[in-house]
Amino acid sequence: MKQDLLGLKGMSADNIKNILDTAKTMKLILAQPNKKTPHLQGRTVVNLFYENSTRTRMSFELAAKYMSANAANITASGSSVQKGETLIDTAKTLNAMGTDILVMRHSMSGAPNVIAPLVSASVINAGDGMNEHPTQALLDMLTMYEHLGSFESFNGLKVAIIGDAYHSRVVRSNIYGLNTMGADVHVAGPATLMPQQIEELGVTVTSDVDSAIKDADVVMGLRIQLERQKKGLFPSVREYHRFFGINEDRLALAKKGALLMHPGPVNRGVELSSSVIDGEQSVIDEQVTSGVAIRMAVMYLLSRGGLN
Ligand code: CP
């Protein structure tokens, strides 16, 4: 039976560990001058993106190509979606072309869950509305794992996630994954950008960014999603940076050597100051490399029925 990756909600710790360990092996391949492997030889991967993307789309495409798959991309703006074709008909059309893995990004929460039962291809959620972005959280955890050195170190790890949690699919997938791994997740930001009942997901919530960051092992900024926002959720980007932005003074409240993370793209000078983005504690570029490795691992495991 085919497998899909729709979210991290409900994924077991053993499954997460298996993906992270597989991705660590993939990183060894990425470090070679010759990155070609036969893992997906003959398979076809299609990236169907209804929203803009640099990191996710390109890393899925490169991951597929590194593993010798046939890789193709389609965006809503350049497709028959513009002529009124529905998401379901578009997905079924791509499936009928022999797609083995369909990577989907869509603005509607739950869109991949609708498509997965309708196609024979394995569906990977590359971000659905404000719901989940599972491969992002996996790459974030891979980056942490490589710095921590063991899965045991996730136990009690203080992770402070700062910013626009309301619109963020990244925060939800990270909460599900990190909680499963035993981390202590704190979420901070303006009250107007906090989802209702987010505490019920098992996190500590505050509008006091300093208290969230204090003694944290990992500090993760979230992008202010201006494209999804109604007006008036915060006064101005300048005010936002003053009260909620992560700068050197705020980062100094975290543990010495704490990791600074951000899923990207960053609004420089808003969520993070340039000095911390380009500073010694930043692992933002490592996250990008981890993204290729995680997508290789996920597609490899899916193709063998070994994801869960
Ligand atoms: N982090 C992330 O999903 O980035 P992109 O939108 O560039 O893919």
Coordinates of C-alpha atoms and ligand atoms in Angstrom, one line a residue:
M1 CA 0.0 0.0 0.0
K2 CA 1.3 3.5 -0.8
Q3 CA 2.3 5.8 2.0
D4 CA 1.8 9.6 2.2
L5 CA 3.4 12.3 4.5
L6 CA 0.6 14.7 5.3
G7 CA 1.7 15.9 8.8
L8 CA 3.6 15.2 11.9
K9 CA 0.5 15.1 14.1
G10 CA 0.4 11.5 15.4
M11 CA 3.8 10.4 14.0
S12 CA 5.7 8.3 16.5
A13 CA 9.1 9.1 17.9
D14 CA 10.5 5.9 16.3
N15 CA 9.3 7.1 12.9
I16 CA 10.8 10.6 13.4
K17 CA 14.1 9.0 14.5
N18 CA 14.1 6.8 11.5
I19 CA 13.6 9.7 9.1
L20 CA 16.3 11.8 10.9
D21 CA 18.9 9.0 10.8
T22 CA 18.1 8.3 7.2
A23 CA 18.6 12.0 6.4
K24 CA 21.9 12.0 8.3
T25 CA 23.1 9.3 5.8
M26 CA 21.8 11.5 2.9
K27 CA 23.9 14.4 4.2
L28 CA 27.0 12.2 3.6
I29 CA 25.9 12.0 -0.1
L30 CA 25.4 15.7 -0.3
A31 CA 28.9 16.3 0.9
Q32 CA 30.3 14.3 -2.1
P33 CA 31.4 16.0 -5.3
N34 CA 29.2 13.4 -7.2
K35 CA 25.7 13.6 -5.6
K36 CA 24.1 11.1 -7.9
T37 CA 22.5 8.0 -6.3
P38 CA 20.2 5.3 -7.8
H39 CA 17.7 5.4 -4.8
L40 CA 14.7 6.7 -6.9
Q41 CA 15.9 5.5 -10.4
G42 CA 13.0 5.4 -12.8
R43 CA 10.5 7.1 -10.3
T44 CA 8.7 10.3 -11.2
V45 CA 8.4 13.2 -8.7
V46 CA 6.1 16.1 -9.5
N47 CA 6.1 19.3 -7.5
L48 CA 2.6 20.9 -7.6
F49 CA 2.9 24.3 -6.0
Y50 CA -0.1 26.7 -5.6
E51 CA 2.0 29.1 -3.4
N52 CA 5.4 30.6 -3.9
S53 CA 8.5 28.8 -2.6
T54 CA 12.3 28.9 -3.0
R55 CA 13.6 26.5 -0.4
T56 CA 10.9 23.7 -0.4
R57 CA 10.3 23.4 -4.1
M58 CA 14.0 23.6 -5.1
S59 CA 15.1 21.2 -2.4
F60 CA 12.4 18.6 -3.4
E61 CA 13.5 19.0 -7.0
L62 CA 17.2 18.7 -6.2
A63 CA 16.6 15.8 -3.8
A64 CA 14.7 14.0 -6.6
K65 CA 17.4 14.6 -9.2
Y66 CA 20.2 13.6 -6.8
M67 CA 18.4 10.3 -6.4
S68 CA 18.0 9.8 -10.2
A69 CA 14.2 10.4 -10.3
N70 CA 12.4 12.1 -13.1
A71 CA 11.5 15.5 -11.6
A72 CA 9.0 18.0 -12.9
N73 CA 7.5 21.2 -11.5
I74 CA 4.1 22.8 -12.0
T75 CA 2.8 26.1 -10.5
A76 CA -0.7 27.3 -10.4
S77 CA 0.2 30.4 -12.3
G78 CA 1.5 28.6 -15.3
S79 CA -1.0 25.8 -15.5
S80 CA -4.6 25.0 -16.5
V81 CA -5.6 26.1 -13.0
Q82 CA -5.7 29.5 -14.6
K83 CA -8.4 28.2 -17.0
G84 CA -10.5 27.0 -14.0
E85 CA -9.3 23.5 -13.5
T86 CA -9.9 22.3 -10.0
L87 CA -7.2 21.1 -7.6
I88 CA -8.7 17.6 -7.7
D89 CA -8.7 17.4 -11.5
T90 CA -5.2 18.8 -11.7
A91 CA -3.9 16.2 -9.2
K92 CA -5.7 13.4 -11.0
T93 CA -4.3 14.6 -14.3
L94 CA -0.7 14.6 -13.0
N95 CA -1.3 11.2 -11.4
A96 CA -2.5 9.8 -14.8
M97 CA 0.9 10.8 -16.3
G98 CA 2.7 8.2 -14.1
T99 CA 3.6 10.3 -11.1
D100 CA 5.0 8.2 -8.2
I101 CA 5.4 11.1 -5.7
L102 CA 3.2 14.2 -5.7
V103 CA 4.7 17.0 -3.6
M104 CA 1.9 19.6 -2.9
R105 CA 1.8 23.1 -1.5
H106 CA -1.6 24.8 -1.3
S107 CA -3.1 27.7 0.6
M108 CA -6.0 25.6 1.9
S109 CA -5.4 23.7 5.1
G110 CA -6.2 20.0 4.5
A111 CA -5.7 20.1 0.7
P112 CA -3.2 17.2 0.6
N113 CA -5.6 15.2 2.8
V114 CA -8.3 15.6 0.2
I115 CA -6.0 14.6 -2.7
A116 CA -4.1 11.6 -1.1
P117 CA -7.0 9.1 -1.2
L118 CA -7.8 10.1 -4.8
V119 CA -4.4 9.3 -6.4
S120 CA -2.1 6.3 -6.6
A121 CA 1.0 8.6 -6.1
S122 CA 2.4 9.1 -2.6
V123 CA 1.4 12.6 -1.5
I124 CA 3.8 14.8 0.4
N125 CA 2.5 17.9 2.1
A126 CA 4.9 20.8 1.3
G127 CA 2.8 23.2 3.3
D128 CA -1.0 23.5 3.5
G129 CA -2.4 26.8 4.6
M130 CA -2.0 27.4 8.3
N131 CA -2.0 23.7 9.1
E132 CA 1.3 21.8 8.7
H133 CA 4.7 21.9 7.0
P134 CA 6.0 18.5 8.1
T135 CA 9.3 18.4 6.1
Q136 CA 10.2 21.8 7.5
A137 CA 9.8 20.6 11.1
L138 CA 11.8 17.4 10.2
L139 CA 14.6 19.5 8.8
D140 CA 14.5 21.7 11.8
M141 CA 14.8 18.7 14.1
L142 CA 17.6 17.2 11.9
T143 CA 19.6 20.5 12.4
M144 CA 19.0 20.3 16.2
Y145 CA 19.9 16.6 16.3
E146 CA 23.2 17.1 14.5
H147 CA 24.1 19.8 17.1
L148 CA 22.8 17.8 20.0
G149 CA 24.5 14.5 19.0
S150 CA 21.8 12.2 20.4
F151 CA 18.0 11.7 20.5
E152 CA 18.2 11.6 24.3
S153 CA 19.2 15.3 24.2
F154 CA 15.8 16.3 23.0
N155 CA 14.4 15.4 26.4
G156 CA 13.7 18.7 28.2
L157 CA 15.4 20.7 25.4
K158 CA 14.0 24.3 25.7
V159 CA 12.9 25.5 22.3
A160 CA 11.6 29.1 22.1
I161 CA 9.5 29.8 19.0
I162 CA 8.9 33.5 18.5
G163 CA 6.6 35.3 16.1
D164 CA 3.5 34.9 14.0
A165 CA 2.2 31.6 15.3
Y166 CA -1.3 32.3 14.2
H167 CA -0.5 32.0 10.5
S168 CA 2.3 29.5 10.8
R169 CA 2.1 25.9 9.6
V170 CA 5.8 25.6 10.6
V171 CA 5.0 26.1 14.3
R172 CA 2.3 23.4 14.3
S173 CA 4.5 20.8 12.7
N174 CA 7.3 21.7 15.1
I175 CA 5.1 21.5 18.1
Y176 CA 3.9 18.1 17.1
G177 CA 7.4 16.8 16.3
L178 CA 9.3 18.4 19.2
N179 CA 6.7 17.4 21.8
T180 CA 6.9 13.8 20.6
M181 CA 10.7 13.9 20.9
G182 CA 10.3 15.2 24.5
A183 CA 11.3 18.9 24.1
D184 CA 9.9 21.7 26.2
V185 CA 8.4 24.1 23.6
H186 CA 7.6 27.8 24.4
V187 CA 5.8 30.0 22.0
A188 CA 5.9 33.8 22.2
G189 CA 4.6 36.7 20.2
P190 CA 1.9 39.3 20.0
A191 CA -1.4 38.1 21.5
T192 CA -3.1 39.0 18.2
L193 CA -0.8 36.5 16.4
M194 CA -1.4 33.6 18.8
P195 CA -3.8 30.9 17.8
Q196 CA -6.6 30.3 20.3
Q197 CA -6.1 27.3 22.6
I198 CA -2.5 26.8 21.3
E199 CA -1.7 25.8 24.9
E200 CA -3.8 22.7 24.4
L201 CA -1.1 21.4 22.0
G202 CA 1.2 21.1 25.1
V203 CA 3.3 24.3 24.9
T204 CA 4.0 27.2 27.2
V205 CA 2.5 30.4 25.7
T206 CA 3.5 34.0 26.5
S207 CA 3.6 37.5 25.0
D208 CA 6.8 38.1 26.9
V209 CA 9.5 37.2 24.4
D210 CA 12.3 37.7 26.9
S211 CA 10.9 35.1 29.3
A212 CA 10.4 32.6 26.4
I213 CA 14.0 33.0 25.3
K214 CA 15.6 32.9 28.8
D215 CA 17.8 29.8 29.1
A216 CA 16.5 28.4 25.8
D217 CA 18.7 25.9 24.0
V218 CA 17.1 26.8 20.6
V219 CA 15.6 30.1 19.6
M220 CA 13.5 29.9 16.4
G221 CA 12.0 33.0 14.7
L222 CA 8.8 32.7 12.6
R223 CA 8.2 34.8 9.6
I224 CA 5.6 37.6 9.8
Q225 CA 3.2 36.3 7.1
L226 CA 2.2 39.6 5.6
E227 CA 0.5 37.9 2.7
R228 CA -1.9 36.1 5.0
Q229 CA -2.6 38.9 7.4
K230 CA -5.6 41.1 7.9
K231 CA -4.7 44.6 8.7
G232 CA -4.2 45.7 12.3
L233 CA -2.7 42.6 14.0
F234 CA 0.3 44.7 15.0
P235 CA 1.0 48.4 14.7
S236 CA 4.0 48.4 12.3
V237 CA 7.1 46.3 11.4
R238 CA 9.3 48.7 13.3
E239 CA 7.2 48.3 16.5
Y240 CA 7.1 44.6 15.9
H241 CA 10.9 44.4 15.9
R242 CA 11.2 46.5 19.0
F243 CA 8.9 44.3 21.1
F244 CA 9.2 40.9 19.5
G245 CA 12.2 40.9 17.2
I246 CA 15.2 38.7 18.1
N247 CA 18.4 40.8 18.3
E248 CA 21.7 40.3 20.0
D249 CA 20.5 41.4 23.4
R250 CA 17.5 39.1 23.3
L251 CA 19.6 36.2 22.0
A252 CA 22.0 36.7 24.9
L253 CA 19.2 35.7 27.3
A254 CA 19.3 32.2 25.9
K255 CA 21.9 29.6 27.0
K256 CA 25.4 30.2 25.8
G257 CA 25.8 28.7 22.3
A258 CA 22.0 28.4 21.8
L259 CA 21.1 27.7 18.2
L260 CA 19.3 30.5 16.3
M261 CA 16.9 29.2 13.7
H262 CA 14.4 30.5 11.2
P263 CA 12.5 28.5 8.5
G264 CA 13.0 31.3 5.9
P265 CA 12.4 33.4 4.1
V266 CA 13.4 36.0 6.7
N267 CA 12.1 39.6 6.8
R268 CA 15.5 41.1 7.8
G269 CA 15.2 43.6 10.6
V270 CA 11.7 42.4 11.5
E271 CA 11.7 38.9 13.0
L272 CA 15.5 38.9 13.3
S273 CA 18.2 41.6 13.2
S274 CA 20.8 41.2 10.5
S275 CA 23.5 40.8 13.3
V276 CA 21.9 37.6 14.6
I277 CA 21.0 36.2 11.1
D278 CA 24.7 36.5 10.1
G279 CA 26.0 35.8 13.6
E280 CA 27.9 32.8 15.0
Q281 CA 24.8 31.2 16.5
S282 CA 22.8 31.2 13.3
V283 CA 22.2 27.8 11.7
I284 CA 19.8 29.1 9.1
D285 CA 22.0 27.9 6.2
E286 CA 22.4 24.5 7.8
Q287 CA 18.6 24.3 7.9
V288 CA 18.6 24.8 4.2
T289 CA 21.1 21.9 3.6
S290 CA 19.1 19.8 6.1
G291 CA 16.1 20.4 3.9
V292 CA 17.6 18.7 0.9
A293 CA 18.7 15.7 3.1
I294 CA 15.3 15.4 4.8
R295 CA 13.4 15.5 1.4
M296 CA 15.8 12.8 0.1
A297 CA 15.1 10.7 3.1
V298 CA 11.4 11.1 3.1
M299 CA 11.1 10.3 -0.7
Y300 CA 13.4 7.3 -0.3
L301 CA 11.5 5.9 2.6
L302 CA 8.1 6.5 1.0
S303 CA 9.2 4.8 -2.2
R304 CA 9.9 1.7 -0.1
G305 CA 6.9 1.8 2.2
G306 CA 9.3 2.5 5.1
L307 CA 8.1 5.8 6.4
N308 CA 5.9 4.4 9.1
Ligands
CP1 N1 10.6 27.5 4.7 C1 9.9 27.5 3.5 O1 9.0 26.8 3.4 O2 10.5 28.3 2.6 P1 9.9 28.5 1.1 O3 8.6 29.1 1.2 O4 10.9 29.3 0.4 O5 9.8 27.1 0.5

